Amino acid sequence: MAPKKMTEYERKRLENIKRNEEMLAALKVHSKLSQLSEATKRQKAQTKSYKISPSKKQKTETPIILRRSLRTRGVAPDADTAGGLKDDFNENQKSMSKKNPSSDSDSAVVKRASEKGPITMTDAYRTEASDRKLIQAIWHCSRESGTNGGNEGPEVSSDVIRRKEENEGLGDPKSWKKVWGSIDVEAMNLEPENVARIVPGRILNVKFLPTRDARIVVVGNKFGDIGFWNVDADDEETEGIYLYHPHPAPVSGIVVNPFSLTKMFTSCYNGFIRMLDFEKELFDLVYASEHAIYSMSQKSDDPKSIYFCEGSGGLSLWDMRTGKLSHSWDLHHSRINSIDFNSCDTNIMATSSTDGSACIWDLRTIGANGPSSLKIINHERAVHSAYFSPSGKFLATTSADDIVGLLSGDNYEKMTMVYHNNQTGRWISSFRGIWGWDDSHVFIGNMRRGVDVISTAGKDVVTTLQSENMTAIPCRFDAHPFEVGLLASATSGGQVYIWRPC
């Protein structure tokens, strides 16, 4: 069969294609496009992250089952969990560990966390590499600051006595104070090396270890994990990140005692309070409640007592000397979200509650006459936090009604309402504004992946800290007690960002 004759249109089309290709080749357009594409490709930043140990995961003998949604199986959704972890957590739904992406619900680690008994650090440890360097770092900080109660631990350095003399005031609870100083917030910067993913899932608590000898961050997440990040550690194997699972439910509080760095308290929604003892390398069970524990704190001049809130508005005082509850009060009509003490007079306490109020109390009269607050600050919706300023002259409240309240005056009678978008939704932890290193600024999260800075003088947001290295919304914060300008911000994705002055 003779080939089909090409039409004039087809011949002209082929000539145009050939001419265009010759023109592009002469101009080297294809090679320039390739070079431009390579130059504009965004290089993904290498972020530090925890590494789960494969030896901790138990192999299952059951066959693999393909996951199917409740809708395709014709099953109605669970109303308690379909919307995520709410701020008004239902204490009847205590255990959330089965949703931890880094563990199986049948794993030995999770089972031990649910038991009412001590857990060794080895049994709770989740990270791939050894945690000996973390334990040694904590011991080093405790020895250098002279806060380990005379127990020097292994490998004591020759200058321990000299450092103890330099830190003599730190050993006295009544004389201990956080550092005071002003900072140019515009000069605060976030570098890539100060970003790390410490735990899986949402971070509910973040704290700096109160020491001048190391920059160590402690966090607790909604799965009951406790994560540590030794920021300046030079360790390629762990990158300074260590992960433990001592709790079966969301971590609601972390208390680090500056007078005994080797002992740390953590609480959870399952009603457990555990003490992490680095000397015994043990998560010991201090207290077990029938109700969820929502917050925990400690007076700066009383390291032997723990204040915690359980159930619907109850506040309890645990005396570590007797190992018993010494007092319990009903202060609010709903859960208490935060507890804070005035640094100048630790008998003055502030609480915030989901019942829409924040209250100031005098502990010297609360026991004798029952709950009678000195001041009640009412908001239209839940109050997520109420914190005193470093001098104790101001109180900052953060509420779901999009208000940050600034109270001042001798009796906190002057109140300024600062509008701020506090609508984080169900999947991001509620914002809680914290004070910096003086009474000038309050730091709070921003839904545009930034940190809003509220001025007490200007009574408004004066600047927003933003960086291309911050890829998630910061919601929980902590200011380093001994380093002015060192600010830790935590996200619902397990990341921690540390801002430093330039």
XYZ file of C-alpha atoms in Angstrom:
502
model
C 0.000 0.000 0.000
C 1.461 3.344 -1.055
C 2.245 5.788 1.751
C -0.297 8.522 2.338
C 0.701 11.800 0.745
C 1.463 14.593 3.227
C -0.767 17.597 2.995
C 0.523 21.134 2.677
C -0.650 21.919 6.237
C 1.249 18.981 7.776
C 4.422 19.818 5.825
C 4.266 23.433 7.002
C 3.698 22.322 10.609
C 6.791 20.094 10.621
C 8.895 22.879 9.176
C 7.762 25.246 11.947
C 8.592 22.680 14.643
C 12.061 22.126 13.204
C 12.742 25.869 12.930
C 11.625 26.495 16.518
C 13.829 23.706 17.863
C 16.838 25.124 16.000
C 16.105 28.589 17.429
C 15.828 27.259 21.020
C 19.035 25.276 20.582
C 20.866 28.375 19.339
C 19.666 30.367 22.339
C 20.431 27.471 24.752
C 16.996 27.934 26.322
C 16.661 24.332 27.579
C 19.995 24.378 29.421
C 19.200 27.763 31.004
C 15.801 26.475 32.152
C 17.469 23.475 33.784
C 19.975 25.692 35.594
C 17.219 28.043 36.773
C 15.129 25.128 38.033
C 18.022 23.730 40.059
C 18.817 27.154 41.533
C 15.253 27.820 42.632
C 14.637 24.429 44.221
C 14.030 24.884 47.966
C 16.469 22.885 49.989
C 14.697 21.116 52.852
C 16.307 21.999 56.156
C 17.719 19.108 58.110
C 15.948 19.312 61.478
C 17.074 17.527 64.602
C 14.636 14.840 65.710
C 14.179 12.018 68.187
C 14.936 8.467 67.007
C 12.691 5.660 68.243
C 14.564 2.498 69.167
C 13.439 -0.447 67.007
C 14.169 -2.827 69.862
C 11.337 -1.267 71.868
C 8.690 -2.319 69.343
C 7.229 -5.777 69.774
C 6.529 -7.875 66.719
C 2.960 -8.989 66.319
C 1.998 -12.503 65.287
C -1.411 -11.453 63.984
C -1.870 -10.906 60.246
C -1.731 -7.387 58.851
C -5.197 -5.862 58.498
C -5.844 -3.003 56.119
C -7.204 0.068 57.905
C -10.661 1.202 56.916
C -12.467 4.328 58.052
C -15.477 4.161 60.344
C -17.626 5.576 57.540
C -16.766 2.782 55.077
C -17.407 0.195 57.800
C -20.767 1.747 58.644
C -19.714 2.543 62.242
C -20.716 5.790 63.959
C -17.772 8.003 65.067
C -16.750 8.219 68.725
C -18.077 11.567 69.921
C -15.407 11.802 72.650
C -12.418 11.568 70.311
C -13.654 12.598 66.875
C -12.800 16.249 67.487
C -9.286 15.684 68.814
C -7.934 16.428 72.306
C -10.015 19.228 73.809
C -8.819 21.720 76.409
C -11.757 20.683 78.610
C -10.527 17.091 78.601
C -12.996 14.540 79.923
C -11.328 12.814 82.841
C -13.291 9.623 82.134
C -11.364 9.328 78.883
C -7.982 9.062 80.512
C -5.701 6.963 78.349
C -4.538 8.413 75.031
C -1.423 6.261 74.623
C -3.053 3.904 72.146
C -2.995 6.756 69.612
C 0.734 7.352 69.978
C 2.232 6.866 66.510
C 5.529 5.819 68.058
C 4.154 2.904 70.053
C 1.821 -0.045 69.911
C -0.999 -0.240 72.460
C 0.240 -3.696 73.505
C 3.879 -2.689 73.961
C 5.537 -3.325 77.301
C 6.502 0.336 77.612
C 2.895 1.532 77.452
C 1.725 -1.191 79.837
C 4.334 -0.228 82.421
C 3.335 3.439 82.179
C -0.230 2.485 83.145
C 0.820 0.561 86.237
C 0.699 2.111 89.706
C 4.330 1.626 90.555
C 7.861 2.822 89.804
C 9.303 2.618 86.290
C 13.032 2.527 85.642
C 14.433 5.021 83.161
C 15.633 2.081 81.084
C 12.122 0.618 80.815
C 10.610 3.999 79.919
C 13.337 4.930 77.441
C 12.274 5.121 73.781
C 15.288 6.568 71.948
C 17.627 4.490 69.825
C 20.970 5.514 71.375
C 22.023 5.371 75.034
C 20.830 8.032 77.486
C 24.001 7.982 79.604
C 25.120 11.368 78.272
C 21.853 12.961 79.430
C 22.187 11.500 82.928
C 25.819 12.661 83.102
C 24.815 16.144 81.921
C 22.153 16.423 84.653
C 24.642 15.218 87.237
C 27.195 17.737 85.989
C 24.715 20.632 86.283
C 23.686 19.503 89.754
C 27.289 19.216 90.952
C 28.425 22.512 89.439
C 25.555 24.452 90.992
C 25.844 22.626 94.306
C 22.168 21.619 94.383
C 22.338 17.857 94.799
C 22.122 17.768 98.551
C 25.751 16.901 99.140
C 25.729 13.761 97.005
C 28.465 14.543 94.501
C 27.848 11.515 92.303
C 30.540 9.920 90.142
C 33.534 11.706 88.667
C 33.451 14.892 90.755
C 35.565 17.676 89.232
C 38.217 19.472 91.269
C 36.454 22.859 91.168
C 33.145 21.689 92.709
C 33.840 23.462 96.007
C 34.669 26.719 94.199
C 31.479 26.564 92.120
C 29.409 25.819 95.230
C 30.764 28.984 96.854
C 29.885 30.992 93.723
C 26.340 29.575 93.807
C 25.884 29.775 97.561
C 22.685 31.786 97.244
C 21.077 29.229 94.961
C 21.012 26.648 97.732
C 18.775 28.837 99.863
C 15.151 28.563 98.681
C 14.225 31.912 100.215
C 16.947 33.767 98.302
C 16.476 32.112 94.908
C 15.255 34.435 92.175
C 15.035 34.254 88.412
C 17.327 36.576 86.493
C 15.964 40.068 85.829
C 16.792 42.032 82.696
C 15.440 43.833 79.661
C 15.804 42.641 76.088
C 15.513 44.221 72.661
C 12.804 41.947 71.284
C 13.535 43.130 67.749
C 17.002 41.570 68.075
C 15.754 38.074 68.931
C 16.617 35.545 66.236
C 15.927 31.904 65.363
C 18.745 29.868 63.804
C 18.309 26.437 62.111
C 20.479 24.690 64.734
C 18.028 25.835 67.421
C 15.126 23.855 65.954
C 14.358 20.248 66.912
C 11.475 17.797 67.001
C 11.719 16.355 70.492
C 8.537 14.265 70.803
C 5.742 12.980 68.580
C 2.439 14.836 68.673
C 1.239 17.861 70.588
C 3.419 19.455 73.249
C 1.450 20.582 76.309
C 4.333 21.662 78.561
C 7.823 23.059 77.930
C 10.435 23.983 80.539
C 14.079 24.995 80.646
C 16.192 23.192 83.211
C 16.944 25.929 85.816
C 20.728 25.937 85.563
C 23.458 28.192 84.234
C 25.673 25.294 83.190
C 23.642 23.858 80.277
C 20.737 24.652 78.007
C 18.406 21.686 78.469
C 14.723 21.742 77.487
C 12.110 19.365 78.949
C 8.729 18.829 77.256
C 5.626 16.698 77.814
C 3.182 15.700 75.076
C -0.379 14.399 74.776
C 0.764 10.768 74.534
C 2.418 10.740 77.982
C 5.971 11.134 76.645
C 8.680 13.202 78.326
C 11.360 14.523 75.997
C 14.747 16.122 76.748
C 16.862 18.245 74.426
C 20.406 19.186 75.386
C 20.601 22.113 72.985
C 24.367 22.537 72.875
C 25.239 18.833 73.018
C 27.788 17.707 70.440
C 26.442 14.229 69.821
C 25.739 13.073 66.272
C 24.139 9.836 67.472
C 21.341 11.361 69.575
C 21.592 15.055 68.567
C 21.027 15.691 72.270
C 17.417 14.392 72.138
C 16.079 11.725 74.522
C 12.530 10.337 74.722
C 10.780 8.549 77.622
C 7.253 7.214 78.116
C 6.437 7.303 81.862
C 2.735 8.267 81.616
C -0.322 6.618 80.021
C -2.095 9.939 79.272
C -1.352 13.591 78.327
C 1.322 15.267 80.443
C -0.323 18.133 82.329
C 2.570 19.516 84.362
C 6.363 19.592 84.706
C 8.083 20.916 87.824
C 11.878 21.189 87.897
C 13.259 22.032 91.312
C 16.233 24.442 91.070
C 17.507 23.204 94.443
C 17.687 19.560 93.368
C 18.188 19.251 89.613
C 18.368 15.473 89.828
C 14.695 15.331 90.818
C 11.842 16.341 88.546
C 8.054 15.992 88.875
C 5.592 15.284 86.066
C 1.817 14.821 86.163
C -0.743 13.495 83.685
C -4.456 13.375 82.940
C -4.558 9.797 84.235
C -4.142 11.133 87.783
C -0.460 10.168 88.224
C 2.347 12.288 89.636
C 5.781 10.767 89.076
C 9.171 11.911 90.314
C 12.070 11.382 87.926
C 15.066 10.653 90.138
C 18.326 10.790 88.158
C 20.230 9.413 91.148
C 18.134 6.230 91.252
C 17.414 6.405 87.487
C 13.742 5.884 88.263
C 10.309 7.349 87.509
C 8.808 6.844 90.960
C 5.043 7.083 91.552
C 4.453 9.844 94.100
C 0.667 10.155 93.933
C -2.249 8.465 92.148
C -5.625 10.170 91.988
C -9.029 8.940 90.908
C -9.428 12.175 88.968
C -7.476 13.746 86.120
C -4.673 16.128 87.132
C -4.757 19.229 84.919
C -1.947 21.419 86.261
C 0.895 21.416 88.767
C 3.231 23.997 90.300
C 5.619 24.660 93.151
C 6.433 27.655 95.348
C 9.960 28.963 94.790
C 10.690 28.972 98.536
C 9.113 25.594 99.355
C 10.730 22.729 97.402
C 9.099 20.125 99.672
C 5.522 20.803 98.568
C 3.666 20.262 95.292
C 0.435 22.094 94.393
C -1.738 20.378 91.793
C -5.282 20.656 90.454
C -7.480 17.607 89.990
C -11.069 17.023 88.983
C -13.502 19.901 88.565
C -11.872 22.855 90.265
C -10.030 21.147 93.123
C -6.595 22.233 94.405
C -4.487 19.873 96.515
C -1.219 20.255 98.406
C 1.146 17.281 98.565
C 3.735 17.273 101.368
C 6.801 15.288 100.326
C 8.091 15.119 103.886
C 5.077 13.159 105.100
C 4.166 11.585 101.744
C 0.534 12.659 102.207
C -1.979 15.265 101.130
C -1.922 18.076 103.657
C -4.749 20.221 102.217
C -7.471 20.118 99.576
C -9.775 22.949 98.499
C -12.525 23.440 95.934
C -11.629 26.735 94.266
C -13.412 26.720 90.891
C -16.505 25.240 89.271
C -14.498 23.631 86.475
C -10.965 22.406 85.809
C -8.035 24.609 86.817
C -5.670 25.170 83.891
C -2.760 26.936 85.587
C -1.268 27.721 89.002
C 1.274 30.464 89.629
C 2.843 32.136 92.670
C 3.919 35.727 93.166
C 7.726 35.824 93.259
C 7.795 38.570 95.903
C 5.204 36.953 98.168
C 4.707 33.256 97.470
C 1.628 33.188 99.696
C -0.183 34.976 96.872
C -1.373 32.485 94.257
C -3.179 32.879 90.924
C -5.336 30.229 89.250
C -7.110 30.142 85.890
C -10.090 27.959 85.079
C -12.325 26.715 82.290
C -15.243 28.201 84.255
C -14.275 31.584 82.726
C -12.488 33.101 85.698
C -9.000 33.733 87.050
C -8.601 34.226 90.796
C -5.955 35.568 93.159
C -5.738 33.844 96.536
C -3.913 34.322 99.840
C -2.760 30.908 101.055
C -2.505 32.185 104.628
C -6.284 32.566 104.849
C -7.602 30.070 102.338
C -7.243 27.130 104.734
C -8.736 28.751 107.812
C -11.750 30.455 106.285
C -12.378 28.304 103.222
C -11.980 29.507 99.659
C -12.252 33.294 99.579
C -10.384 34.928 96.718
C -8.725 38.339 96.935
C -9.585 39.121 93.331
C -11.761 37.554 90.620
C -11.115 38.301 86.946
C -14.044 37.280 84.774
C -13.806 36.418 81.083
C -16.548 35.380 78.698
C -14.940 32.027 77.949
C -12.353 29.634 79.430
C -9.214 31.171 80.909
C -6.180 29.139 79.855
C -3.549 30.823 82.030
C -2.870 33.473 84.677
C 0.783 34.320 85.388
C 2.456 36.906 87.611
C 5.160 39.129 86.140
C 8.760 38.715 87.406
C 8.293 41.556 89.910
C 4.846 40.330 90.947
C 3.291 43.724 90.170
C 1.399 42.533 87.078
C -0.827 39.582 86.244
C -1.434 38.409 82.663
C -4.456 36.260 81.788
C -5.091 34.510 78.476
C -8.649 33.552 77.556
C -10.520 31.850 74.741
C -12.591 35.052 74.389
C -9.655 36.552 72.400
C -8.500 38.693 75.313
C -5.149 38.978 77.073
C -5.811 40.730 80.391
C -3.102 42.872 82.020
C -3.763 43.611 85.700
C -1.744 46.068 87.784
C -2.034 48.231 90.887
C -1.587 47.493 94.582
C -4.600 45.177 94.571
C -4.577 44.417 90.848
C -7.549 46.722 90.465
C -6.395 48.192 87.128
C -7.137 45.962 84.151
C -6.356 46.458 80.479
C -7.983 44.222 77.883
C -5.726 43.545 74.872
C -7.384 41.923 71.873
C -5.539 38.875 70.550
C -6.716 36.029 68.334
C -6.672 33.011 70.663
C -8.771 30.698 68.474
C -6.399 27.773 67.950
C -8.999 25.115 67.113
C -8.943 21.517 68.299
C -5.605 20.416 66.861
C -3.366 23.117 68.324
C -2.760 23.616 72.039
C -4.390 26.712 73.505
C -2.267 29.852 73.670
C -0.818 30.844 77.039
C 0.915 34.207 77.280
C 4.044 34.215 79.466
C 6.254 36.980 80.819
C 9.819 37.529 79.689
C 12.616 38.657 81.988
C 11.013 41.874 83.257
C 7.578 43.469 83.412
C 7.796 44.948 79.909
C 6.564 42.194 77.602
C 4.257 39.197 77.320
C 5.056 36.520 74.707
C 2.185 34.611 73.094
C 1.646 32.442 70.013
C 0.430 33.724 66.662
C -1.691 31.736 64.185
C 0.566 32.956 61.365
C 3.557 31.005 62.707
C 4.975 33.783 64.791
C 5.401 34.998 68.359
C 3.434 38.117 69.283
C 5.051 40.460 71.805
C 2.585 42.479 73.911
C 3.918 45.591 75.631
C 2.602 46.557 79.060
C 3.452 50.179 78.301
C 1.828 50.267 74.864
C -0.935 47.858 75.910
C -0.893 46.201 72.507
C 1.126 43.901 70.252
C 4.280 45.882 69.439
C 6.062 43.312 67.283
C 5.878 39.734 66.024
C 8.870 37.396 65.997
C 8.929 35.516 62.703
C 11.468 33.347 60.910
C 11.612 31.117 57.855
C 12.911 28.429 60.219
C 9.597 28.378 62.119
C 7.356 26.033 60.138
C 4.598 25.480 62.713
C 2.442 27.533 65.083
C 4.074 28.049 68.512
C 1.613 27.670 71.364
C 3.508 27.002 74.620
C 6.527 28.990 75.865
C 9.165 29.196 78.564
C 11.737 31.912 79.271
C 15.107 30.692 80.522
C 15.346 31.616 84.230
C 19.063 32.495 84.020
C 19.629 33.703 80.437
C 17.934 36.900 79.311
C 16.643 36.573 75.747
C 16.564 32.759 75.609
C 12.958 31.822 74.760
C 11.650 28.300 74.022
C 8.471 27.916 71.971
C 6.749 24.554 71.441
C 4.239 23.412 68.818
C 1.543 20.789 68.351
C 3.857 18.867 66.051
C 6.469 18.130 68.709
C 8.910 20.840 67.588
C 10.735 23.252 69.861
C 12.144 26.562 68.602
C 14.660 28.464 70.710
C 14.949 32.189 70.117
C 18.161 33.964 71.093
C 19.313 37.585 70.960
C 21.550 38.382 68.005
